[in-house]
Short mmCIF file of C-alpha atoms in Angstrom, two decimals:
data_model
loop_
_atom_site.label_atom_id
_atom_site.label_comp_id
_atom_site.label_asym_id
_atom_site.label_seq_id
_atom_site.Cartn_x
_atom_site.Cartn_y
_atom_site.Cartn_z
CA ASP A 243 114.76 72.42 71.12
CA ALA A 244 118.25 73.27 70.67
CA ASP A 245 119.53 74.27 67.22
CA VAL A 246 122.55 72.00 67.56
CA THR A 247 121.93 68.79 69.31
CA GLN A 248 124.71 66.42 70.47
CA THR A 249 124.25 62.80 71.70
CA PRO A 250 125.15 61.41 74.06
CA ARG A 251 125.75 64.21 76.50
CA ASN A 252 127.86 62.08 78.80
CA ARG A 253 129.59 58.82 78.13
CA ILE A 254 131.95 56.60 80.10
CA THR A 255 133.77 53.92 78.15
CA LYS A 256 136.78 51.71 78.35
CA THR A 257 140.10 51.83 76.55
CA GLY A 258 139.86 50.29 73.07
CA LYS A 259 136.09 50.68 72.61
CA ARG A 260 134.71 52.33 69.60
CA ILE A 261 132.67 55.55 70.34
CA MET A 262 130.52 57.68 68.19
CA LEU A 263 129.42 61.11 69.02
CA GLU A 264 126.46 62.43 67.00
CA CYS A 265 125.63 65.95 66.08
CA SER A 266 122.40 67.22 64.29
CA GLN A 267 121.42 70.77 63.50
CA THR A 268 118.38 72.47 62.50
CA LYS A 269 120.00 75.78 61.39
CA GLY A 270 120.27 74.74 57.70
CA HIS A 271 123.99 75.56 57.71
CA ASP A 272 126.47 73.85 55.39
CA ARG A 273 129.45 74.28 57.69
CA MET A 274 129.90 71.99 60.66
CA TYR A 275 132.74 71.50 63.15
CA TRP A 276 133.95 69.27 65.93
CA TYR A 277 136.03 70.73 68.67
CA ARG A 278 137.60 69.24 71.76
CA GLN A 279 138.02 71.00 75.08
CA ASP A 280 140.62 69.97 77.70
CA PRO A 281 141.06 72.02 80.96
CA GLY A 282 143.22 74.99 80.48
CA LEU A 283 143.67 74.57 76.77
CA GLY A 284 140.58 76.13 75.42
CA LEU A 285 138.94 74.40 72.35
CA ARG A 286 140.83 72.78 69.56
CA LEU A 287 139.48 71.89 66.14
CA ILE A 288 139.33 68.22 65.27
CA TYR A 289 137.54 68.09 61.96
CA TYR A 290 135.40 70.48 59.89
CA SER A 291 133.04 70.09 57.01
CA PHE A 292 131.84 72.86 54.59
CA ASP A 293 129.31 70.67 52.98
CA VAL A 294 128.35 67.02 52.62
CA LYS A 295 131.19 66.17 50.30
CA ASP A 296 133.87 68.39 51.93
CA ILE A 297 135.64 67.13 55.09
CA ASN A 298 138.79 68.44 56.35
CA LYS A 299 141.21 67.68 59.22
CA GLY A 300 141.73 70.22 61.83
CA GLU A 301 144.46 70.79 64.37
CA ILE A 302 144.18 67.49 66.21
CA SER A 303 142.58 64.83 63.91
CA ASP A 304 144.72 61.89 64.84
CA GLY A 305 142.68 59.16 66.54
CA TYR A 306 139.41 60.48 65.15
CA SER A 307 137.30 60.11 62.13
CA VAL A 308 134.10 61.85 61.00
CA SER A 309 131.15 61.27 58.71
CA ARG A 310 128.89 63.85 57.30
CA GLN A 311 125.71 61.82 56.55
CA ALA A 312 123.61 64.74 55.56
CA GLN A 313 123.68 68.54 55.69
CA ALA A 314 122.20 68.32 59.16
CA LYS A 315 124.29 65.55 60.58
CA PHE A 316 127.95 65.31 61.40
CA SER A 317 129.26 62.54 63.54
CA LEU A 318 132.69 61.99 65.27
CA SER A 319 134.09 58.52 65.87
CA LEU A 320 136.91 57.32 68.07
CA GLU A 321 137.70 53.88 66.58
CA SER A 322 139.73 52.72 69.66
CA ALA A 323 139.30 55.12 72.55
CA ILE A 324 142.36 55.85 74.71
CA PRO A 325 142.37 57.72 78.11
CA ASN A 326 143.89 60.93 76.75
CA GLN A 327 140.86 61.30 74.59
CA THR A 328 138.89 62.13 77.76
CA ALA A 329 137.59 65.58 77.16
CA LEU A 330 134.47 67.68 76.45
CA TYR A 331 133.51 67.58 72.85
CA PHE A 332 131.59 70.27 71.02
CA CYS A 333 129.89 70.25 67.78
CA ALA A 334 129.27 73.56 66.08
CA THR A 335 127.77 75.21 62.89
CA SER A 336 128.36 78.48 61.24
CA ASP A 337 126.70 80.61 58.70
CA LEU A 338 128.37 82.73 56.15
CA LYS A 339 128.31 85.73 58.42
CA GLY A 340 130.75 84.09 60.64
CA LYS A 341 128.86 83.25 63.88
CA LEU A 342 129.48 79.79 65.37
CA PHE A 343 126.51 77.96 67.00
CA PHE A 344 127.68 75.37 69.51
CA GLY A 345 125.94 72.29 70.72
CA GLU A 346 125.73 71.70 74.57
CA GLY A 347 128.69 69.45 74.51
CA SER A 348 129.45 65.74 75.03
CA ARG A 349 131.47 64.77 78.00
CA LEU A 350 133.59 61.67 77.27
CA THR A 351 135.44 59.68 79.84
CA VAL A 352 137.81 56.88 78.74
CA LEU A 353 138.91 54.62 81.54
CA ALA B 158 153.92 80.30 68.79
CA GLN B 159 150.63 80.79 70.53
CA LYS B 160 148.08 82.35 68.18
CA ILE B 161 145.77 83.44 70.92
CA THR B 162 147.03 84.32 74.42
CA GLN B 163 145.03 84.98 77.47
CA THR B 164 147.44 85.88 80.22
CA GLN B 165 144.94 85.94 83.10
CA PRO B 166 144.03 82.46 84.22
CA GLY B 167 141.52 83.73 86.72
CA MET B 168 140.31 86.97 88.40
CA PHE B 169 137.88 88.24 90.85
CA VAL B 170 135.63 91.27 90.24
CA GLN B 171 133.27 93.05 92.57
CA GLU B 172 129.72 93.11 91.52
CA LYS B 173 128.66 96.30 89.63
CA GLU B 174 132.26 97.03 88.70
CA ALA B 175 133.76 96.71 85.22
CA VAL B 176 136.36 94.13 84.26
CA THR B 177 138.80 93.88 81.48
CA LEU B 178 139.83 90.41 80.05
CA ASP B 179 143.02 90.50 78.04
CA CYS B 180 143.57 88.79 74.62
CA THR B 181 146.51 89.08 72.39
CA TYR B 182 146.69 87.35 69.02
CA ASP B 183 149.20 86.65 66.41
CA THR B 184 148.55 86.39 62.73
CA SER B 185 150.07 87.59 59.35
CA ASP B 186 146.65 87.37 57.60
CA PRO B 187 145.31 90.88 56.97
CA SER B 188 141.68 89.51 57.10
CA TYR B 189 140.71 87.86 60.35
CA GLY B 190 137.97 87.89 62.96
CA LEU B 191 138.06 87.88 66.79
CA PHE B 192 135.49 86.34 68.99
CA TRP B 193 134.64 86.13 72.65
CA TYR B 194 132.74 83.28 74.11
CA LYS B 195 131.41 82.74 77.66
CA GLN B 196 131.27 79.21 79.20
CA PRO B 197 129.28 79.02 82.38
CA SER B 198 129.75 76.12 84.85
CA SER B 199 126.95 74.30 82.86
CA GLY B 200 129.38 73.95 79.95
CA GLU B 201 127.69 75.44 76.94
CA MET B 202 129.56 78.01 74.73
CA ILE B 203 127.82 81.31 74.57
CA PHE B 204 128.72 83.80 71.82
CA LEU B 205 129.41 87.26 73.22
CA ILE B 206 130.85 89.54 70.67
CA TYR B 207 132.73 89.75 67.28
CA GLN B 208 135.34 92.09 65.75
CA GLY B 209 136.41 91.97 62.21
CA SER B 210 139.89 93.07 61.33
CA TYR B 211 138.57 95.68 58.96
CA ASP B 212 135.99 97.02 61.28
CA GLN B 213 136.53 100.71 61.90
CA GLN B 214 134.83 100.88 65.22
CA ASN B 215 135.13 98.75 68.39
CA ALA B 216 132.32 96.16 68.70
CA THR B 217 129.75 96.58 71.37
CA GLU B 218 127.05 94.18 72.50
CA GLY B 219 125.05 95.37 75.49
CA ARG B 220 127.31 95.22 78.49
CA TYR B 221 130.16 93.84 76.48
CA SER B 222 132.65 95.86 74.47
CA LEU B 223 135.78 94.92 72.67
CA ASN B 224 138.86 97.14 72.87
CA PHE B 225 140.39 96.44 69.68
CA GLN B 226 144.04 97.67 69.20
CA LYS B 227 145.11 96.40 65.84
CA ALA B 228 148.66 97.60 65.90
CA ARG B 229 149.19 96.00 69.28
CA LYS B 230 147.26 92.87 68.17
CA SER B 231 145.11 92.97 71.19
CA ALA B 232 141.36 92.44 71.57
CA ASN B 233 140.40 92.87 75.14
CA LEU B 234 136.84 92.25 76.37
CA VAL B 235 135.34 94.75 78.77
CA ILE B 236 132.35 93.77 80.85
CA SER B 237 130.66 96.75 82.40
CA ALA B 238 128.52 96.61 85.56
CA SER B 239 129.44 93.01 86.43
CA GLN B 240 126.65 90.71 87.53
CA LEU B 241 126.84 87.45 89.61
CA GLY B 242 125.73 85.65 86.41
CA ASP B 243 128.86 86.82 84.69
CA SER B 244 130.88 84.19 86.72
CA ALA B 245 132.19 81.94 84.06
CA MET B 246 135.09 81.01 81.81
CA TYR B 247 135.71 83.44 79.03
CA PHE B 248 137.49 82.49 75.76
CA CYS B 249 138.98 84.63 73.13
CA ALA B 250 139.14 83.10 69.65
CA MET B 251 140.44 84.08 66.19
CA ARG B 252 139.48 83.14 62.77
CA GLU B 253 142.12 83.65 60.13
CA GLY B 254 140.94 84.57 56.67
CA GLY B 255 137.63 86.13 55.78
CA ARG B 256 134.30 84.85 56.61
CA ALA B 257 134.21 82.73 53.52
CA ALA B 258 137.20 80.80 54.88
CA GLY B 259 134.90 79.30 57.42
CA ASN B 260 134.95 79.51 61.30
CA LYS B 261 138.01 77.34 62.01
CA LEU B 262 138.59 79.15 65.25
CA THR B 263 141.73 79.14 67.28
CA PHE B 264 140.97 79.49 70.95
CA GLY B 265 142.93 80.95 73.85
CA GLY B 266 143.25 78.96 77.13
CA GLY B 267 140.52 81.08 78.85
CA THR B 268 140.14 83.36 81.77
CA ARG B 269 137.98 82.31 84.78
CA VAL B 270 135.99 85.26 86.17
CA LEU B 271 134.44 85.15 89.63
CA VAL B 272 132.05 87.99 90.51
CA LYS B 273 131.85 88.67 94.23
CA PRO B 274 128.62 90.09 95.73
#
């Protein structure tokens, strides 16, 4: 089983719908991240959390919200999806040595 | 200003030859880390190599090495003896601050490598 698991892996939805992407990890790490990838732009940080009570906005947080339900779970929500949120979303964790562990990605298409 | 710049959008390399992927960065923080990730067509992000700003020697991991030129703010990835399985997108990324600052990475736009048999 993967150390960082994302669900769903693929999702097609319509403009205005609420979408939640879930992430769970078995690494025991306190630090978790949500990144978004658009073609040609690399990955950009949406939100990050250093522990259950610590959540911070990243570079592109507008239109997104997160919830850290437990050390192992970090979910990303789009309250009202729009087409320019079509992208590949990655959840990641990191340990104190600095290495990031990525999930397999969630491909979201907003029509 | 771009914090991470990868100037090569795509390149071809002959199998068994070496290839250098360019990465330049911009930061005023004396403590930072540089990462390279590989993203094959399947989409997952695979960690390749890490270089800390205070590391005295260039990082190496198997066929991967990082040519770290601090004064020039460059961190080029060298892949030796290319294999067909090296065909992928490659991303350079930077963490500003020490490891305790957390891995809020800034990524470059990536370089697509295609290895020819």
